[in-house]
MMTF fields as JSON, N, C-alpha, C and O atoms, coordinates in Angstrom:
{
  "mmtfVersion": "1.0.0",
  "mmtfProducer": "UNKNOWN",
  "numBonds": 383,
  "numAtoms": 384,
  "numGroups": 96,
  "numChains": 1,
  "numModels": 1,
  "chainsPerModel": [1],
  "groupsPerChain": [96],
  "chainIdList": ["A"],
  "bondAtomList": [4, 2, 8, 6, 12, 10, 16, 14, 20, 18, 24, 22, 28, 26, 32, 30, 36, 34, 40, 38, 44, 42, 48, 46, 52, 50, 56, 54, 60, 58, 64, 62, 68, 66, 72, 70, 76, 74, 80, 78, 84, 82, 88, 86, 92, 90, 96, 94, 100, 98, 104, 102, 108, 106, 112, 110, 116, 114, 120, 118, 124, 122, 128, 126, 132, 130, 136, 134, 140, 138, 144, 142, 148, 146, 152, 150, 156, 154, 160, 158, 164, 162, 168, 166, 172, 170, 176, 174, 180, 178, 184, 182, 188, 186, 192, 190, 196, 194, 200, 198, 204, 202, 208, 206, 212, 210, 216, 214, 220, 218, 224, 222, 228, 226, 232, 230, 236, 234, 240, 238, 244, 242, 248, 246, 252, 250, 256, 254, 260, 258, 264, 262, 268, 266, 272, 270, 276, 274, 280, 278, 284, 282, 288, 286, 292, 290, 296, 294, 300, 298, 304, 302, 308, 306, 312, 310, 316, 314, 320, 318, 324, 322, 328, 326, 332, 330, 336, 334, 340, 338, 344, 342, 348, 346, 352, 350, 356, 354, 360, 358, 364, 362, 368, 366, 372, 370, 376, 374, 380, 378],
  "bondOrderList": [1, 1, 1, 1, 1, 1, 1, 1, 1, 1, 1, 1, 1, 1, 1, 1, 1, 1, 1, 1, 1, 1, 1, 1, 1, 1, 1, 1, 1, 1, 1, 1, 1, 1, 1, 1, 1, 1, 1, 1, 1, 1, 1, 1, 1, 1, 1, 1, 1, 1, 1, 1, 1, 1, 1, 1, 1, 1, 1, 1, 1, 1, 1, 1, 1, 1, 1, 1, 1, 1, 1, 1, 1, 1, 1, 1, 1, 1, 1, 1, 1, 1, 1, 1, 1, 1, 1, 1, 1, 1, 1, 1, 1, 1, 1],
  "groupList": [{"groupName": "MET", "atomNameList": ["N", "CA", "C", "O"], "elementList": ["N", "C", "C", "O"], "formalChargeList": [0, 0, 0, 0], "bondAtomList": [1, 0, 2, 1, 3, 2], "bondOrderList": [1, 1, 2], "singleLetterCode": "M", "chemCompType": "L-PEPTIDE LINKING"}, {"groupName": "LEU", "atomNameList": ["N", "CA", "C", "O"], "elementList": ["N", "C", "C", "O"], "formalChargeList": [0, 0, 0, 0], "bondAtomList": [1, 0, 2, 1, 3, 2], "bondOrderList": [1, 1, 2], "singleLetterCode": "L", "chemCompType": "L-PEPTIDE LINKING"}, {"groupName": "LYS", "atomNameList": ["N", "CA", "C", "O"], "elementList": ["N", "C", "C", "O"], "formalChargeList": [0, 0, 0, 0], "bondAtomList": [1, 0, 2, 1, 3, 2], "bondOrderList": [1, 1, 2], "singleLetterCode": "K", "chemCompType": "L-PEPTIDE LINKING"}, {"groupName": "ARG", "atomNameList": ["N", "CA", "C", "O"], "elementList": ["N", "C", "C", "O"], "formalChargeList": [0, 0, 0, 0], "bondAtomList": [1, 0, 2, 1, 3, 2], "bondOrderList": [1, 1, 2], "singleLetterCode": "R", "chemCompType": "L-PEPTIDE LINKING"}, {"groupName": "VAL", "atomNameList": ["N", "CA", "C", "O"], "elementList": ["N", "C", "C", "O"], "formalChargeList": [0, 0, 0, 0], "bondAtomList": [1, 0, 2, 1, 3, 2], "bondOrderList": [1, 1, 2], "singleLetterCode": "V", "chemCompType": "L-PEPTIDE LINKING"}, {"groupName": "SER", "atomNameList": ["N", "CA", "C", "O"], "elementList": ["N", "C", "C", "O"], "formalChargeList": [0, 0, 0, 0], "bondAtomList": [1, 0, 2, 1, 3, 2], "bondOrderList": [1, 1, 2], "singleLetterCode": "S", "chemCompType": "L-PEPTIDE LINKING"}, {"groupName": "GLY", "atomNameList": ["N", "CA", "C", "O"], "elementList": ["N", "C", "C", "O"], "formalChargeList": [0, 0, 0, 0], "bondAtomList": [1, 0, 2, 1, 3, 2], "bondOrderList": [1, 1, 2], "singleLetterCode": "G", "chemCompType": "PEPTIDE LINKING"}, {"groupName": "ALA", "atomNameList": ["N", "CA", "C", "O"], "elementList": ["N", "C", "C", "O"], "formalChargeList": [0, 0, 0, 0], "bondAtomList": [1, 0, 2, 1, 3, 2], "bondOrderList": [1, 1, 2], "singleLetterCode": "A", "chemCompType": "L-PEPTIDE LINKING"}, {"groupName": "THR", "atomNameList": ["N", "CA", "C", "O"], "elementList": ["N", "C", "C", "O"], "formalChargeList": [0, 0, 0, 0], "bondAtomList": [1, 0, 2, 1, 3, 2], "bondOrderList": [1, 1, 2], "singleLetterCode": "T", "chemCompType": "L-PEPTIDE LINKING"}, {"groupName": "PHE", "atomNameList": ["N", "CA", "C", "O"], "elementList": ["N", "C", "C", "O"], "formalChargeList": [0, 0, 0, 0], "bondAtomList": [1, 0, 2, 1, 3, 2], "bondOrderList": [1, 1, 2], "singleLetterCode": "F", "chemCompType": "L-PEPTIDE LINKING"}, {"groupName": "GLN", "atomNameList": ["N", "CA", "C", "O"], "elementList": ["N", "C", "C", "O"], "formalChargeList": [0, 0, 0, 0], "bondAtomList": [1, 0, 2, 1, 3, 2], "bondOrderList": [1, 1, 2], "singleLetterCode": "Q", "chemCompType": "L-PEPTIDE LINKING"}, {"groupName": "GLU", "atomNameList": ["N", "CA", "C", "O"], "elementList": ["N", "C", "C", "O"], "formalChargeList": [0, 0, 0, 0], "bondAtomList": [1, 0, 2, 1, 3, 2], "bondOrderList": [1, 1, 2], "singleLetterCode": "E", "chemCompType": "L-PEPTIDE LINKING"}, {"groupName": "PRO", "atomNameList": ["N", "CA", "C", "O"], "elementList": ["N", "C", "C", "O"], "formalChargeList": [0, 0, 0, 0], "bondAtomList": [1, 0, 2, 1, 3, 2], "bondOrderList": [1, 1, 2], "singleLetterCode": "P", "chemCompType": "L-PEPTIDE LINKING"}, {"groupName": "CYS", "atomNameList": ["N", "CA", "C", "O"], "elementList": ["N", "C", "C", "O"], "formalChargeList": [0, 0, 0, 0], "bondAtomList": [1, 0, 2, 1, 3, 2], "bondOrderList": [1, 1, 2], "singleLetterCode": "C", "chemCompType": "L-PEPTIDE LINKING"}, {"groupName": "ASP", "atomNameList": ["N", "CA", "C", "O"], "elementList": ["N", "C", "C", "O"], "formalChargeList": [0, 0, 0, 0], "bondAtomList": [1, 0, 2, 1, 3, 2], "bondOrderList": [1, 1, 2], "singleLetterCode": "D", "chemCompType": "L-PEPTIDE LINKING"}, {"groupName": "TYR", "atomNameList": ["N", "CA", "C", "O"], "elementList": ["N", "C", "C", "O"], "formalChargeList": [0, 0, 0, 0], "bondAtomList": [1, 0, 2, 1, 3, 2], "bondOrderList": [1, 1, 2], "singleLetterCode": "Y", "chemCompType": "L-PEPTIDE LINKING"}, {"groupName": "ILE", "atomNameList": ["N", "CA", "C", "O"], "elementList": ["N", "C", "C", "O"], "formalChargeList": [0, 0, 0, 0], "bondAtomList": [1, 0, 2, 1, 3, 2], "bondOrderList": [1, 1, 2], "singleLetterCode": "I", "chemCompType": "L-PEPTIDE LINKING"}, {"groupName": "ASN", "atomNameList": ["N", "CA", "C", "O"], "elementList": ["N", "C", "C", "O"], "formalChargeList": [0, 0, 0, 0], "bondAtomList": [1, 0, 2, 1, 3, 2], "bondOrderList": [1, 1, 2], "singleLetterCode": "N", "chemCompType": "L-PEPTIDE LINKING"}, {"groupName": "HIS", "atomNameList": ["N", "CA", "C", "O"], "elementList": ["N", "C", "C", "O"], "formalChargeList": [0, 0, 0, 0], "bondAtomList": [1, 0, 2, 1, 3, 2], "bondOrderList": [1, 1, 2], "singleLetterCode": "H", "chemCompType": "L-PEPTIDE LINKING"}],
  "groupTypeList": [0, 1, 2, 2, 3, 0, 4, 1, 5, 6, 1, 4, 1, 7, 7, 1, 4, 8, 7, 7, 9, 7, 10, 11, 11, 3, 6, 8, 12, 11, 10, 3, 7, 7, 13, 8, 5, 14, 7, 9, 3, 1, 13, 7, 5, 15, 16, 12, 17, 7, 8, 17, 4, 11, 7, 13, 1, 3, 10, 3, 2, 12, 14, 1, 5, 11, 7, 13, 3, 7, 4, 9, 11, 18, 7, 7, 7, 7, 7, 5, 4, 3, 8, 4, 6, 5, 18, 3, 15, 3, 6, 7, 17, 14, 11, 11],
  "groupIdList": [1, 2, 3, 4, 5, 6, 7, 8, 9, 10, 11, 12, 13, 14, 15, 16, 17, 18, 19, 20, 21, 22, 23, 24, 25, 26, 27, 28, 29, 30, 31, 32, 33, 34, 35, 36, 37, 38, 39, 40, 41, 42, 43, 44, 45, 46, 47, 48, 49, 50, 51, 52, 53, 54, 55, 56, 57, 58, 59, 60, 61, 62, 63, 64, 65, 66, 67, 68, 69, 70, 71, 72, 73, 74, 75, 76, 77, 78, 79, 80, 81, 82, 83, 84, 85, 86, 87, 88, 89, 90, 91, 92, 93, 94, 95, 96],
  "secStructList": [7, 2, 2, 2, 2, 2, 2, 2, 2, 2, 2, 2, 2, 2, 2, 2, 2, 2, 2, 2, 2, 2, 2, 6, 6, 7, 1, 7, 2, 2, 2, 2, 2, 2, 2, 2, 2, 2, 2, 2, 2, 2, 2, 4, 4, 4, 6, 6, 7, 2, 2, 2, 2, 2, 2, 2, 2, 2, 2, 6, 4, 4, 4, 1, 7, 2, 2, 2, 2, 2, 2, 2, 2, 2, 2, 2, 2, 2, 2, 2, 2, 2, 2, 2, 2, 2, 7, 7, 7, 7, 7, 6, 6, 7, 7, 7],
  "xCoordList": [-33.074, -32.626, -32.307, -31.28, -33.203, -32.997, -31.761, -30.994, -31.581, -30.424, -29.13, -28.165, -29.103, -27.912, -27.609, -26.453, -28.648, -28.468, -27.917, -27.054, -28.415, -27.929, -26.47, -25.676, -26.119, -24.729, -23.824, -22.752, -24.257, -23.463, -23.304, -22.216, -24.368, -24.296, -23.318, -22.546, -23.353, -22.428, -20.981, -20.107, -20.731, -19.366, -18.882, -17.731, -19.755, -19.387, -19.101, -18.131, -19.939, -19.737, -18.415, -17.684, -18.113, -16.841, -15.661, -14.666, -15.777, -14.703, -14.518, -13.389, -15.624, -15.528, -14.857, -14.018, -15.224, -14.609, -13.124, -12.305, -12.777, -11.372, -10.603, -9.495, -11.188, -10.522, -10.367, -9.334, -11.38, -11.307, -10.194, -9.419, -10.111, -9.043, -7.681, -6.727, -7.591, -6.314, -5.86, -4.678, -6.802, -6.469, -5.852, -4.922, -6.342, -5.825, -4.79, -4.375, -4.374, -3.355, -3.675, -2.839, -4.864, -5.291, -5.101, -5.943, -4.018, -3.783, -3.274, -3.212, -2.916, -2.437, -3.633, -4.764, -3.398, -4.512, -5.174, -6.389, -4.389, -4.938, -5.838, -6.905, -5.403, -6.208, -7.506, -8.57, -7.413, -8.627, -9.575, -10.788, -9.032, -9.879, -10.571, -11.724, -9.874, -10.45, -11.631, -12.527, -11.641, -12.686, -13.715, -14.695, -13.518, -14.439, -15.866, -16.799, -16.051, -17.423, -18.058, -19.259, -17.27, -17.797, -18.166, -19.163, -17.361, -17.673, -19.019, -19.828, -19.257, -20.548, -21.681, -22.738, -21.459, -22.516, -22.864, -24.037, -21.858, -22.076, -22.02, -22.626, -21.299, -21.002, -21.238, -20.613, -22.117, -22.337, -22.733, -22.407, -23.42, -23.875, -22.716, -22.899, -21.527, -20.372, -19.469, -18.545, -19.722, -18.914, -19.257, -20.44, -18.277, -16.87, -15.905, -14.704, -16.359, -15.483, -14.721, -15.262, -13.464, -12.673, -12.489, -12.479, -12.343, -12.175, -13.414, -13.312, -14.587, -15.834, -16.096, -16.627, -15.727, -15.885, -15.018, -15.468, -13.773, -12.872, -13.41, -13.377, -13.903, -14.474, -15.684, -15.853, -16.518, -17.692, -17.27, -17.836, -16.276, -15.809, -15.249, -15.479, -14.521, -13.98, -15.114, -15.035, -16.161, -17.299, -18.07, -18.675, -18.048, -18.801, -17.907, -18.244, -16.783, -15.793, -16.394, -15.985, -17.34, -17.913, -18.644, -18.801, -19.088, -19.843, -18.968, -19.467, -17.67, -16.778, -16.501, -16.587, -16.166, -15.708, -14.379, -13.719, -13.994, -12.724, -11.551, -10.65, -11.559, -10.442, -10.317, -9.214, -11.427, -11.396, -11.057, -10.298, -11.602, -11.289, -9.789, -9.188, -9.187, -7.745, -6.952, -5.909, -7.436, -6.764, -6.719, -5.669, -7.849, -7.902, -7.136, -6.521, -7.157, -6.401, -4.906, -4.155, -4.471, -3.054, -2.632, -1.554, -3.469, -3.155, -3.078, -2.199, -3.988, -3.98, -2.728, -2.125, -2.336, -1.134, 0.107, 0.985, 0.186, 1.334, 1.387, 2.469, 0.242, 0.198, 0.636, 1.333, 0.244, 0.63, 2.124, 2.733, 2.722, 4.171, 4.886, 5.867, 4.402, 5.023, 4.877, 5.815, 3.728, 3.489, 4.401, 5.022, 4.496, 5.357, 6.802, 7.532, 7.228, 8.606, 8.968, 10.149, 7.978, 8.276, 8.331, 8.776, 7.897, 7.904, 9.275, 9.955, 9.654, 10.879, 10.45, 9.723, 10.892, 10.525, 11.539, 12.747, 11.038, 11.911, 12.451, 11.739, 13.699, 14.313, 14.151, 13.615, 14.613, 14.475, 15.257, 14.867, 16.353, 17.196, 16.851, 17.475, 15.891, 15.519, 14.694, 13.845, 14.956, 14.165, 12.937, 12.925, 11.907, 10.688, 10.67, 9.714],
  "yCoordList": [-10.343, -10.615, -9.311, -9.202, -8.333, -7.048, -6.344, -5.729, -6.442, -5.808, -6.441, -5.732, -7.769, -8.457, -8.021, -7.796, -7.904, -7.511, -6.089, -5.805, -5.204, -3.82, -3.754, -3.023, -4.512, -4.538, -5.091, -4.546, -6.169, -6.768, -5.793, -5.673, -5.107, -4.115, -3.0, -2.553, -2.556, -1.519, -1.969, -1.205, -3.207, -3.738, -3.86, -3.544, -4.314, -4.431, -3.05, -2.871, -2.084, -0.723, -0.154, 0.5, -0.401, 0.061, -0.574, 0.092, -1.848, -2.538, -1.961, -1.812, -1.638, -1.059, 0.305, 0.598, 1.14, 2.47, 2.336, 2.982, 1.505, 1.313, 0.756, 1.205, -0.223, -0.821, 0.191, 0.225, 1.007, 2.003, 3.01, 3.333, 3.504, 4.445, 3.759, 4.333, 2.548, 1.839, 1.502, 1.62, 1.082, 0.691, 1.851, 1.652, 3.025, 4.183, 4.93, 6.031, 4.336, 4.906, 6.342, 7.235, 6.55, 7.885, 8.026, 7.586, 8.626, 8.901, 7.706, 6.578, 8.005, 6.976, 6.252, 6.724, 5.112, 4.444, 5.361, 5.305, 6.195, 7.116, 8.159, 8.487, 8.674, 9.667, 9.05, 9.663, 7.837, 7.159, 6.901, 7.06, 6.504, 6.256, 7.538, 7.506, 8.663, 9.945, 10.345, 11.053, 9.9, 10.336, 9.261, 9.555, 8.036, 6.964, 7.244, 7.076, 7.667, 7.914, 9.076, 9.053, 10.089, 11.204, 10.745, 11.196, 9.849, 9.324, 8.606, 8.78, 7.802, 7.108, 8.096, 7.984, 9.05, 9.976, 10.958, 11.261, 11.45, 12.536, 12.119, 12.767, 11.046, 10.728, 9.261, 8.746, 8.592, 7.155, 6.809, 5.726, 7.698, 7.389, 7.3, 6.796, 7.779, 7.735, 6.531, 6.279, 5.797, 4.624, 3.52, 3.297, 2.817, 2.683, 3.514, 3.248, 4.498, 5.296, 6.311, 7.352, 5.996, 6.815, 8.246, 9.182, 8.42, 9.767, 10.611, 11.77, 10.02, 10.748, 10.97, 12.011, 9.999, 10.17, 11.329, 12.175, 11.369, 12.456, 13.808, 14.778, 13.879, 15.134, 15.551, 16.729, 14.589, 14.873, 15.409, 16.388, 14.769, 15.224, 16.644, 17.458, 16.939, 18.297, 19.315, 20.412, 18.953, 19.862, 20.055, 21.105, 19.057, 19.115, 19.501, 19.209, 20.145, 20.47, 21.1, 20.731, 22.029, 22.609, 21.579, 21.781, 20.479, 19.46, 18.341, 17.467, 18.355, 17.277, 17.338, 18.395, 16.18, 16.136, 16.882, 17.089, 17.281, 18.006, 17.184, 17.715, 15.879, 15.019, 14.935, 15.028, 14.763, 14.658, 16.008, 16.061, 17.082, 18.418, 18.673, 19.25, 18.247, 18.427, 17.676, 18.154, 16.508, 15.742, 16.565, 16.665, 17.155, 17.927, 19.236, 19.672, 19.871, 21.112, 20.845, 21.63, 19.742, 19.371, 19.079, 19.494, 18.373, 18.047, 19.315, 19.435, 20.259, 21.514, 22.325, 22.906, 22.367, 23.112, 22.484, 23.199, 21.163, 20.473, 20.716, 20.896, 20.721, 20.95, 22.371, 22.574, 23.351, 24.732, 24.933, 25.712, 24.259, 24.352, 23.754, 24.32, 22.609, 21.99, 22.89, 23.012, 23.515, 24.371, 25.585, 25.903, 26.264, 27.444, 27.051, 27.771, 25.95, 25.516, 25.08, 25.055, 24.735, 24.229, 25.323, 25.061, 26.531, 27.62, 28.29, 28.429, 28.695, 29.471, 30.912, 31.211, 31.789, 33.19, 33.903, 33.73, 34.704, 35.412, 36.692, 37.427, 36.917, 38.157, 39.233, 38.97, 40.44, 41.561, 41.314, 41.807, 40.56, 40.331, 39.054, 38.765, 38.296, 37.046, 37.336, 38.227, 36.573, 36.705, 35.825, 34.819, 36.219, 35.414, 34.477, 33.718],
  "zCoordList": [16.446, 15.097, 14.35, 13.68, 14.478, 13.813, 14.376, 13.635, 15.694, 16.325, 15.818, 15.533, 15.705, 15.2, 13.772, 13.412, 12.971, 11.577, 11.488, 10.658, 12.338, 12.334, 12.768, 12.176, 13.796, 14.269, 13.18, 12.916, 12.552, 11.483, 10.315, 9.753, 9.952, 8.874, 9.226, 8.377, 10.474, 10.921, 10.842, 10.432, 11.234, 11.176, 9.734, 9.432, 8.857, 7.447, 6.864, 6.128, 7.192, 6.706, 7.225, 6.481, 8.492, 9.067, 8.343, 8.057, 8.051, 7.341, 5.942, 5.473, 5.276, 3.935, 3.951, 3.1, 4.919, 5.014, 5.288, 4.634, 6.248, 6.596, 5.41, 5.117, 4.728, 3.572, 2.445, 1.776, 2.234, 1.163, 1.431, 0.53, 2.658, 3.002, 2.919, 2.395, 3.427, 3.444, 2.033, 1.71, 1.193, -0.164, -0.926, -1.708, -0.717, -1.425, -0.593, -0.955, 0.517, 1.387, 1.77, 1.628, 2.245, 2.654, 4.151, 4.934, 4.541, 5.946, 6.727, 6.238, 7.947, 8.864, 9.472, 9.358, 10.116, 10.804, 11.838, 12.027, 12.498, 13.498, 12.84, 13.361, 11.697, 10.982, 10.476, 10.569, 9.942, 9.471, 10.63, 10.49, 11.774, 12.949, 13.395, 13.825, 13.295, 13.718, 12.843, 13.301, 11.594, 10.657, 10.313, 9.629, 10.762, 10.385, 10.828, 10.043, 12.071, 12.54, 11.779, 11.508, 11.432, 10.643, 9.235, 8.672, 8.668, 7.337, 7.351, 6.44, 8.38, 8.502, 8.71, 8.089, 9.574, 9.974, 8.859, 8.64, 8.161, 7.211, 5.742, 4.889, 5.449, 4.046, 3.69, 2.763, 4.402, 4.207, 2.778, 2.294, 2.108, 0.746, -0.249, -1.357, 0.127, -0.762, -0.511, -1.285, 0.545, 0.881, -0.11, -0.366, -0.681, -0.323, -1.167, -1.121, -1.929, -2.776, -1.918, -1.545, -1.612, -0.688, -1.186, -0.387, -2.491, -3.041, -2.776, -2.375, -3.003, -2.77, -1.287, -0.899, -0.453, 0.998, 1.463, 2.236, 0.993, 1.384, 0.925, 1.683, -0.304, -0.813, 0.015, 0.33, 0.362, 1.192, 2.556, 3.043, 3.173, 4.484, 4.396, 5.289, 3.33, 3.153, 3.02, 3.575, 2.289, 2.118, 3.418, 3.635, 4.272, 5.528, 6.704, 7.852, 6.442, 7.474, 8.731, 9.831, 8.622, 9.852, 10.723, 11.927, 10.112, 10.837, 11.395, 12.103, 11.086, 11.513, 13.01, 13.636, 13.564, 14.952, 15.028, 14.01, 16.226, 16.386, 15.881, 15.231, 16.178, 15.786, 14.268, 13.73, 13.585, 12.122, 11.492, 10.524, 12.02, 11.499, 11.609, 10.703, 12.709, 12.903, 11.838, 11.392, 11.429, 10.373, 9.09, 8.455, 8.704, 7.464, 7.582, 6.609, 8.743, 8.925, 8.867, 8.289, 9.462, 9.422, 7.983, 7.557, 7.239, 5.844, 4.999, 4.146, 5.225, 4.466, 4.774, 3.872, 6.043, 6.428, 5.802, 5.319, 5.806, 5.217, 3.71, 3.152, 3.055, 1.608, 1.267, 0.272, 2.068, 1.767, 1.956, 1.223, 2.907, 3.106, 1.901, 1.419, 1.41, 0.235, -0.987, -1.776, -1.154, -2.313, -2.29, -3.304, -1.168, -1.06, -1.287, -1.968, -0.745, -0.886, -2.291, -2.64, -3.109, -4.443, -5.504, -6.622, -5.191, -6.168, -6.215, -5.199, -7.404, -7.561, -7.784, -8.731, -6.925, -7.038, -7.909, -7.749, -8.83, -9.768, -9.133, -8.449, -9.382, -8.937, -10.004, -11.08, -9.708, -10.644, -11.929, -12.987, -11.859, -13.029, -13.786, -14.807, -13.323, -13.988, -15.235, -15.241, -16.286, -17.507, -17.411, -16.702, -18.136, -18.137, -19.277, -19.437]
}
């Protein structure tokens, strides 16, 4: 009975994490799958708040699985490319 309850609780928790990420459109299904076990292991107290789970995972980056760490590293690299591309650099003749 206890084992069934634990399995059921785990499934419900997994559904909540997946739903929270999906609801806020955080990453692809593959990216969410890569980080779901880390979210349970490291950030369960923040579930189902996807924003807080994501912040927790970022803070615990050294503890993440390789797959989940790769998700955050890829996202950071993509964000830096967008940031650099969006700035207008002033030339010597440009007024401020």
